[in-house]
Amino acid sequence: MSELDELYQEVILDHNRNPRNFGRLEDAQESEGFNPLCGDRISVFVKVEENRVVDVRFEGRGCAISQASASVMTTMTKGKTVEEVQKLFNLFQQVVTDSEGGEEAMEEIGELAALAGVREFPTRVKCATLAWHTLGSILEGQAGTAVSTE
Ligand code: ZN
């Protein structure tokens, strides 16, 4: 398998074709994210109750990596506390930036590991983390702001 094939493995293709939790969420906090390098756009909607993500959805268009990452994110963050979500994002960032501890982190990020191949393609890291930065802006109390990867 070529590196690019690995990058677009089945999990990514499946989430891109059939995105989970796609669409607006009413009465939710929202932020928009934009990755000018690739043209990915994303809106993340989230409801937080008692410090826990009780519902999360997204809308957007862009490359398969950005859409699949957002889809996987919604399935993995729903039901988690804000701290658990932030910890998961930190582990995911360690993996995709290939930083120290990345290999160990790989075992703790579940289906997100399918996106680990982006570490071979630095510009793609922004595609893979766009949804997470957008969700992060809401959880940090900055809902409504536009997040740009630049
Ligand atoms: Zn992209």
PDB file of C-alpha atoms and ligand atoms in Angstrom:
ATOM      1  CA  MET A   1       0.000   0.000   0.000  1.00  0.00           C
ATOM      2  CA  SER A   2       1.267   3.462  -0.817  1.00  0.00           C
ATOM      3  CA  GLU A   3       1.309   6.104   1.896  1.00  0.00           C
ATOM      4  CA  LEU A   4      -1.598   7.862   0.263  1.00  0.00           C
ATOM      5  CA  ASP A   5      -3.640   4.668   0.226  1.00  0.00           C
ATOM      6  CA  GLU A   6      -2.944   4.251   3.902  1.00  0.00           C
ATOM      7  CA  LEU A   7      -4.044   7.813   4.467  1.00  0.00           C
ATOM      8  CA  TYR A   8      -7.368   7.144   2.823  1.00  0.00           C
ATOM      9  CA  GLN A   9      -8.035   3.863   4.485  1.00  0.00           C
ATOM     10  CA  GLU A  10     -11.482   2.404   4.949  1.00  0.00           C
ATOM     11  CA  VAL A  11     -12.421   4.173   8.184  1.00  0.00           C
ATOM     12  CA  ILE A  12     -11.853   7.565   6.580  1.00  0.00           C
ATOM     13  CA  LEU A  13     -13.724   6.651   3.410  1.00  0.00           C
ATOM     14  CA  ASP A  14     -16.628   5.279   5.405  1.00  0.00           C
ATOM     15  CA  HIS A  15     -16.965   8.374   7.628  1.00  0.00           C
ATOM     16  CA  ASN A  16     -16.613  10.624   4.604  1.00  0.00           C
ATOM     17  CA  ARG A  17     -19.355   8.805   2.696  1.00  0.00           C
ATOM     18  CA  ASN A  18     -21.648   8.408   5.698  1.00  0.00           C
ATOM     19  CA  PRO A  19     -20.812  11.178   8.150  1.00  0.00           C
ATOM     20  CA  ARG A  20     -22.178  10.563  11.655  1.00  0.00           C
ATOM     21  CA  ASN A  21     -24.052  13.295  13.500  1.00  0.00           C
ATOM     22  CA  PHE A  22     -24.179  15.497  10.403  1.00  0.00           C
ATOM     23  CA  GLY A  23     -26.473  18.527  10.442  1.00  0.00           C
ATOM     24  CA  ARG A  24     -27.408  21.474  12.590  1.00  0.00           C
ATOM     25  CA  LEU A  25     -28.233  21.170  16.271  1.00  0.00           C
ATOM     26  CA  GLU A  26     -30.836  23.611  17.549  1.00  0.00           C
ATOM     27  CA  ASP A  27     -30.329  25.562  20.777  1.00  0.00           C
ATOM     28  CA  ALA A  28     -26.664  24.641  20.796  1.00  0.00           C
ATOM     29  CA  GLN A  29     -23.431  26.598  21.003  1.00  0.00           C
ATOM     30  CA  GLU A  30     -21.633  26.786  17.697  1.00  0.00           C
ATOM     31  CA  SER A  31     -18.377  27.844  16.097  1.00  0.00           C
ATOM     32  CA  GLU A  32     -17.091  27.817  12.557  1.00  0.00           C
ATOM     33  CA  GLY A  33     -13.724  26.584  11.425  1.00  0.00           C
ATOM     34  CA  PHE A  34     -11.889  27.298   8.196  1.00  0.00           C
ATOM     35  CA  ASN A  35      -8.727  25.796   6.798  1.00  0.00           C
ATOM     36  CA  PRO A  36      -7.631  28.143   3.978  1.00  0.00           C
ATOM     37  CA  LEU A  37      -4.797  25.861   2.902  1.00  0.00           C
ATOM     38  CA  CYS A  38      -7.243  23.198   1.750  1.00  0.00           C
ATOM     39  CA  GLY A  39     -10.554  25.067   1.670  1.00  0.00           C
ATOM     40  CA  ASP A  40     -12.183  22.976   4.409  1.00  0.00           C
ATOM     41  CA  ARG A  41     -15.108  24.593   6.199  1.00  0.00           C
ATOM     42  CA  ILE A  42     -16.855  23.236   9.219  1.00  0.00           C
ATOM     43  CA  SER A  43     -19.508  24.260  11.733  1.00  0.00           C
ATOM     44  CA  VAL A  44     -19.594  22.456  15.062  1.00  0.00           C
ATOM     45  CA  PHE A  45     -22.669  22.478  17.300  1.00  0.00           C
ATOM     46  CA  VAL A  46     -22.439  21.309  20.876  1.00  0.00           C
ATOM     47  CA  LYS A  47     -24.585  21.131  23.984  1.00  0.00           C
ATOM     48  CA  VAL A  48     -22.755  21.001  27.296  1.00  0.00           C
ATOM     49  CA  GLU A  49     -24.621  20.183  30.508  1.00  0.00           C
ATOM     50  CA  GLU A  50     -22.922  19.947  33.888  1.00  0.00           C
ATOM     51  CA  ASN A  51     -19.511  19.989  32.223  1.00  0.00           C
ATOM     52  CA  ARG A  52     -20.393  17.094  29.917  1.00  0.00           C
ATOM     53  CA  VAL A  53     -20.881  17.039  26.133  1.00  0.00           C
ATOM     54  CA  VAL A  54     -24.451  15.747  25.891  1.00  0.00           C
ATOM     55  CA  ASP A  55     -24.818  16.275  22.148  1.00  0.00           C
ATOM     56  CA  VAL A  56     -22.544  17.287  19.298  1.00  0.00           C
ATOM     57  CA  ARG A  57     -23.126  17.609  15.561  1.00  0.00           C
ATOM     58  CA  PHE A  58     -21.337  19.168  12.621  1.00  0.00           C
ATOM     59  CA  GLU A  59     -21.885  20.510   9.140  1.00  0.00           C
ATOM     60  CA  GLY A  60     -19.271  21.240   6.569  1.00  0.00           C
ATOM     61  CA  ARG A  61     -17.614  20.566   3.306  1.00  0.00           C
ATOM     62  CA  GLY A  62     -14.058  19.920   2.389  1.00  0.00           C
ATOM     63  CA  CYS A  63     -11.646  17.095   1.882  1.00  0.00           C
ATOM     64  CA  ALA A  64     -12.251  13.538   3.077  1.00  0.00           C
ATOM     65  CA  ILE A  65      -9.769  13.944   5.933  1.00  0.00           C
ATOM     66  CA  SER A  66     -11.493  17.009   7.402  1.00  0.00           C
ATOM     67  CA  GLN A  67     -14.974  15.513   7.113  1.00  0.00           C
ATOM     68  CA  ALA A  68     -14.004  12.093   8.445  1.00  0.00           C
ATOM     69  CA  SER A  69     -12.137  13.658  11.355  1.00  0.00           C
ATOM     70  CA  ALA A  70     -15.218  15.698  12.287  1.00  0.00           C
ATOM     71  CA  SER A  71     -17.461  12.645  12.024  1.00  0.00           C
ATOM     72  CA  VAL A  72     -15.202  10.494  14.202  1.00  0.00           C
ATOM     73  CA  MET A  73     -14.895  13.391  16.649  1.00  0.00           C
ATOM     74  CA  THR A  74     -18.655  13.552  17.186  1.00  0.00           C
ATOM     75  CA  THR A  75     -18.863   9.816  17.870  1.00  0.00           C
ATOM     76  CA  MET A  76     -15.972   9.931  20.343  1.00  0.00           C
ATOM     77  CA  THR A  77     -16.785  13.097  22.289  1.00  0.00           C
ATOM     78  CA  LYS A  78     -20.506  12.635  22.921  1.00  0.00           C
ATOM     79  CA  GLY A  79     -20.998  11.762  26.585  1.00  0.00           C
ATOM     80  CA  LYS A  80     -17.489  12.772  27.636  1.00  0.00           C
ATOM     81  CA  THR A  81     -16.660  15.511  30.124  1.00  0.00           C
ATOM     82  CA  VAL A  82     -14.994  18.671  28.822  1.00  0.00           C
ATOM     83  CA  GLU A  83     -11.716  17.555  30.419  1.00  0.00           C
ATOM     84  CA  GLU A  84     -11.921  14.128  28.786  1.00  0.00           C
ATOM     85  CA  VAL A  85     -12.506  15.762  25.391  1.00  0.00           C
ATOM     86  CA  GLN A  86      -9.521  18.059  25.880  1.00  0.00           C
ATOM     87  CA  LYS A  87      -7.335  15.126  26.913  1.00  0.00           C
ATOM     88  CA  LEU A  88      -8.397  13.163  23.836  1.00  0.00           C
ATOM     89  CA  PHE A  89      -7.597  16.143  21.589  1.00  0.00           C
ATOM     90  CA  ASN A  90      -4.167  16.467  23.179  1.00  0.00           C
ATOM     91  CA  LEU A  91      -3.441  12.775  22.554  1.00  0.00           C
ATOM     92  CA  PHE A  92      -4.689  13.066  18.965  1.00  0.00           C
ATOM     93  CA  GLN A  93      -2.445  16.096  18.387  1.00  0.00           C
ATOM     94  CA  GLN A  94       0.541  14.182  19.747  1.00  0.00           C
ATOM     95  CA  VAL A  95      -0.170  11.432  17.218  1.00  0.00           C
ATOM     96  CA  VAL A  96      -0.714  13.597  14.134  1.00  0.00           C
ATOM     97  CA  THR A  97       2.243  15.882  14.842  1.00  0.00           C
ATOM     98  CA  ASP A  98       4.392  12.811  15.565  1.00  0.00           C
ATOM     99  CA  SER A  99       5.629  14.396  18.765  1.00  0.00           C
ATOM    100  CA  GLU A 100       7.103  12.642  21.759  1.00  0.00           C
ATOM    101  CA  GLY A 101       4.675  10.153  23.239  1.00  0.00           C
ATOM    102  CA  GLY A 102       2.820   9.871  19.958  1.00  0.00           C
ATOM    103  CA  GLU A 103       3.223   6.118  19.670  1.00  0.00           C
ATOM    104  CA  GLU A 104       1.826   5.516  23.164  1.00  0.00           C
ATOM    105  CA  ALA A 105      -0.987   7.993  22.536  1.00  0.00           C
ATOM    106  CA  MET A 106      -1.952   6.011  19.451  1.00  0.00           C
ATOM    107  CA  GLU A 107      -3.358   3.249  21.654  1.00  0.00           C
ATOM    108  CA  GLU A 108      -5.664   5.602  23.521  1.00  0.00           C
ATOM    109  CA  ILE A 109      -7.390   7.379  20.652  1.00  0.00           C
ATOM    110  CA  GLY A 110      -9.581   4.596  19.272  1.00  0.00           C
ATOM    111  CA  GLU A 111     -10.885   5.124  15.759  1.00  0.00           C
ATOM    112  CA  LEU A 112      -8.987   8.408  15.473  1.00  0.00           C
ATOM    113  CA  ALA A 113      -5.895   6.279  14.908  1.00  0.00           C
ATOM    114  CA  ALA A 114      -7.158   5.878  11.332  1.00  0.00           C
ATOM    115  CA  LEU A 115      -6.091   9.488  10.797  1.00  0.00           C
ATOM    116  CA  ALA A 116      -2.545   8.957  12.044  1.00  0.00           C
ATOM    117  CA  GLY A 117      -1.285   8.774   8.445  1.00  0.00           C
ATOM    118  CA  VAL A 118      -1.556  12.558   8.112  1.00  0.00           C
ATOM    119  CA  ARG A 119       1.666  12.918  10.111  1.00  0.00           C
ATOM    120  CA  GLU A 120       3.467  12.070   6.861  1.00  0.00           C
ATOM    121  CA  PHE A 121       1.763  15.053   5.208  1.00  0.00           C
ATOM    122  CA  PRO A 122       2.191  18.199   7.352  1.00  0.00           C
ATOM    123  CA  THR A 123      -0.364  20.282   5.454  1.00  0.00           C
ATOM    124  CA  ARG A 124      -2.965  17.567   6.076  1.00  0.00           C
ATOM    125  CA  VAL A 125      -2.567  17.849   9.837  1.00  0.00           C
ATOM    126  CA  LYS A 126      -4.640  21.027   9.627  1.00  0.00           C
ATOM    127  CA  CYS A 127      -7.403  19.129   7.833  1.00  0.00           C
ATOM    128  CA  ALA A 128      -7.408  16.457  10.536  1.00  0.00           C
ATOM    129  CA  THR A 129      -7.474  18.850  13.487  1.00  0.00           C
ATOM    130  CA  LEU A 130      -9.829  21.552  12.122  1.00  0.00           C
ATOM    131  CA  ALA A 131     -12.981  20.114  13.725  1.00  0.00           C
ATOM    132  CA  TRP A 132     -11.154  19.653  17.017  1.00  0.00           C
ATOM    133  CA  HIS A 133      -9.906  23.232  17.129  1.00  0.00           C
ATOM    134  CA  THR A 134     -13.439  24.375  16.344  1.00  0.00           C
ATOM    135  CA  LEU A 135     -14.972  22.253  19.103  1.00  0.00           C
ATOM    136  CA  GLY A 136     -12.174  23.397  21.409  1.00  0.00           C
ATOM    137  CA  SER A 137     -13.047  27.053  20.881  1.00  0.00           C
ATOM    138  CA  ILE A 138     -16.571  26.366  22.154  1.00  0.00           C
ATOM    139  CA  LEU A 139     -15.414  24.348  25.149  1.00  0.00           C
ATOM    140  CA  GLU A 140     -12.992  27.135  26.029  1.00  0.00           C
ATOM    141  CA  GLY A 141     -15.914  29.546  26.197  1.00  0.00           C
ATOM    142  CA  GLN A 142     -15.401  31.179  22.809  1.00  0.00           C
ATOM    143  CA  ALA A 143     -18.490  29.949  20.970  1.00  0.00           C
ATOM    144  CA  GLY A 144     -19.376  32.030  17.943  1.00  0.00           C
ATOM    145  CA  THR A 145     -15.819  32.852  17.015  1.00  0.00           C
ATOM    146  CA  ALA A 146     -14.441  31.904  13.632  1.00  0.00           C
ATOM    147  CA  VAL A 147     -11.495  29.551  13.932  1.00  0.00           C
ATOM    148  CA  SER A 148      -8.845  29.608  11.230  1.00  0.00           C
ATOM    149  CA  THR A 149      -5.917  27.239  10.989  1.00  0.00           C
ATOM    150  CA  GLU A 150      -3.754  30.072   9.642  1.00  0.00           C
TER     151      GLU A 150
HETATM  152 ZN    ZN B   1      -8.534  19.353   3.908  1.00  0.00          ZN
END
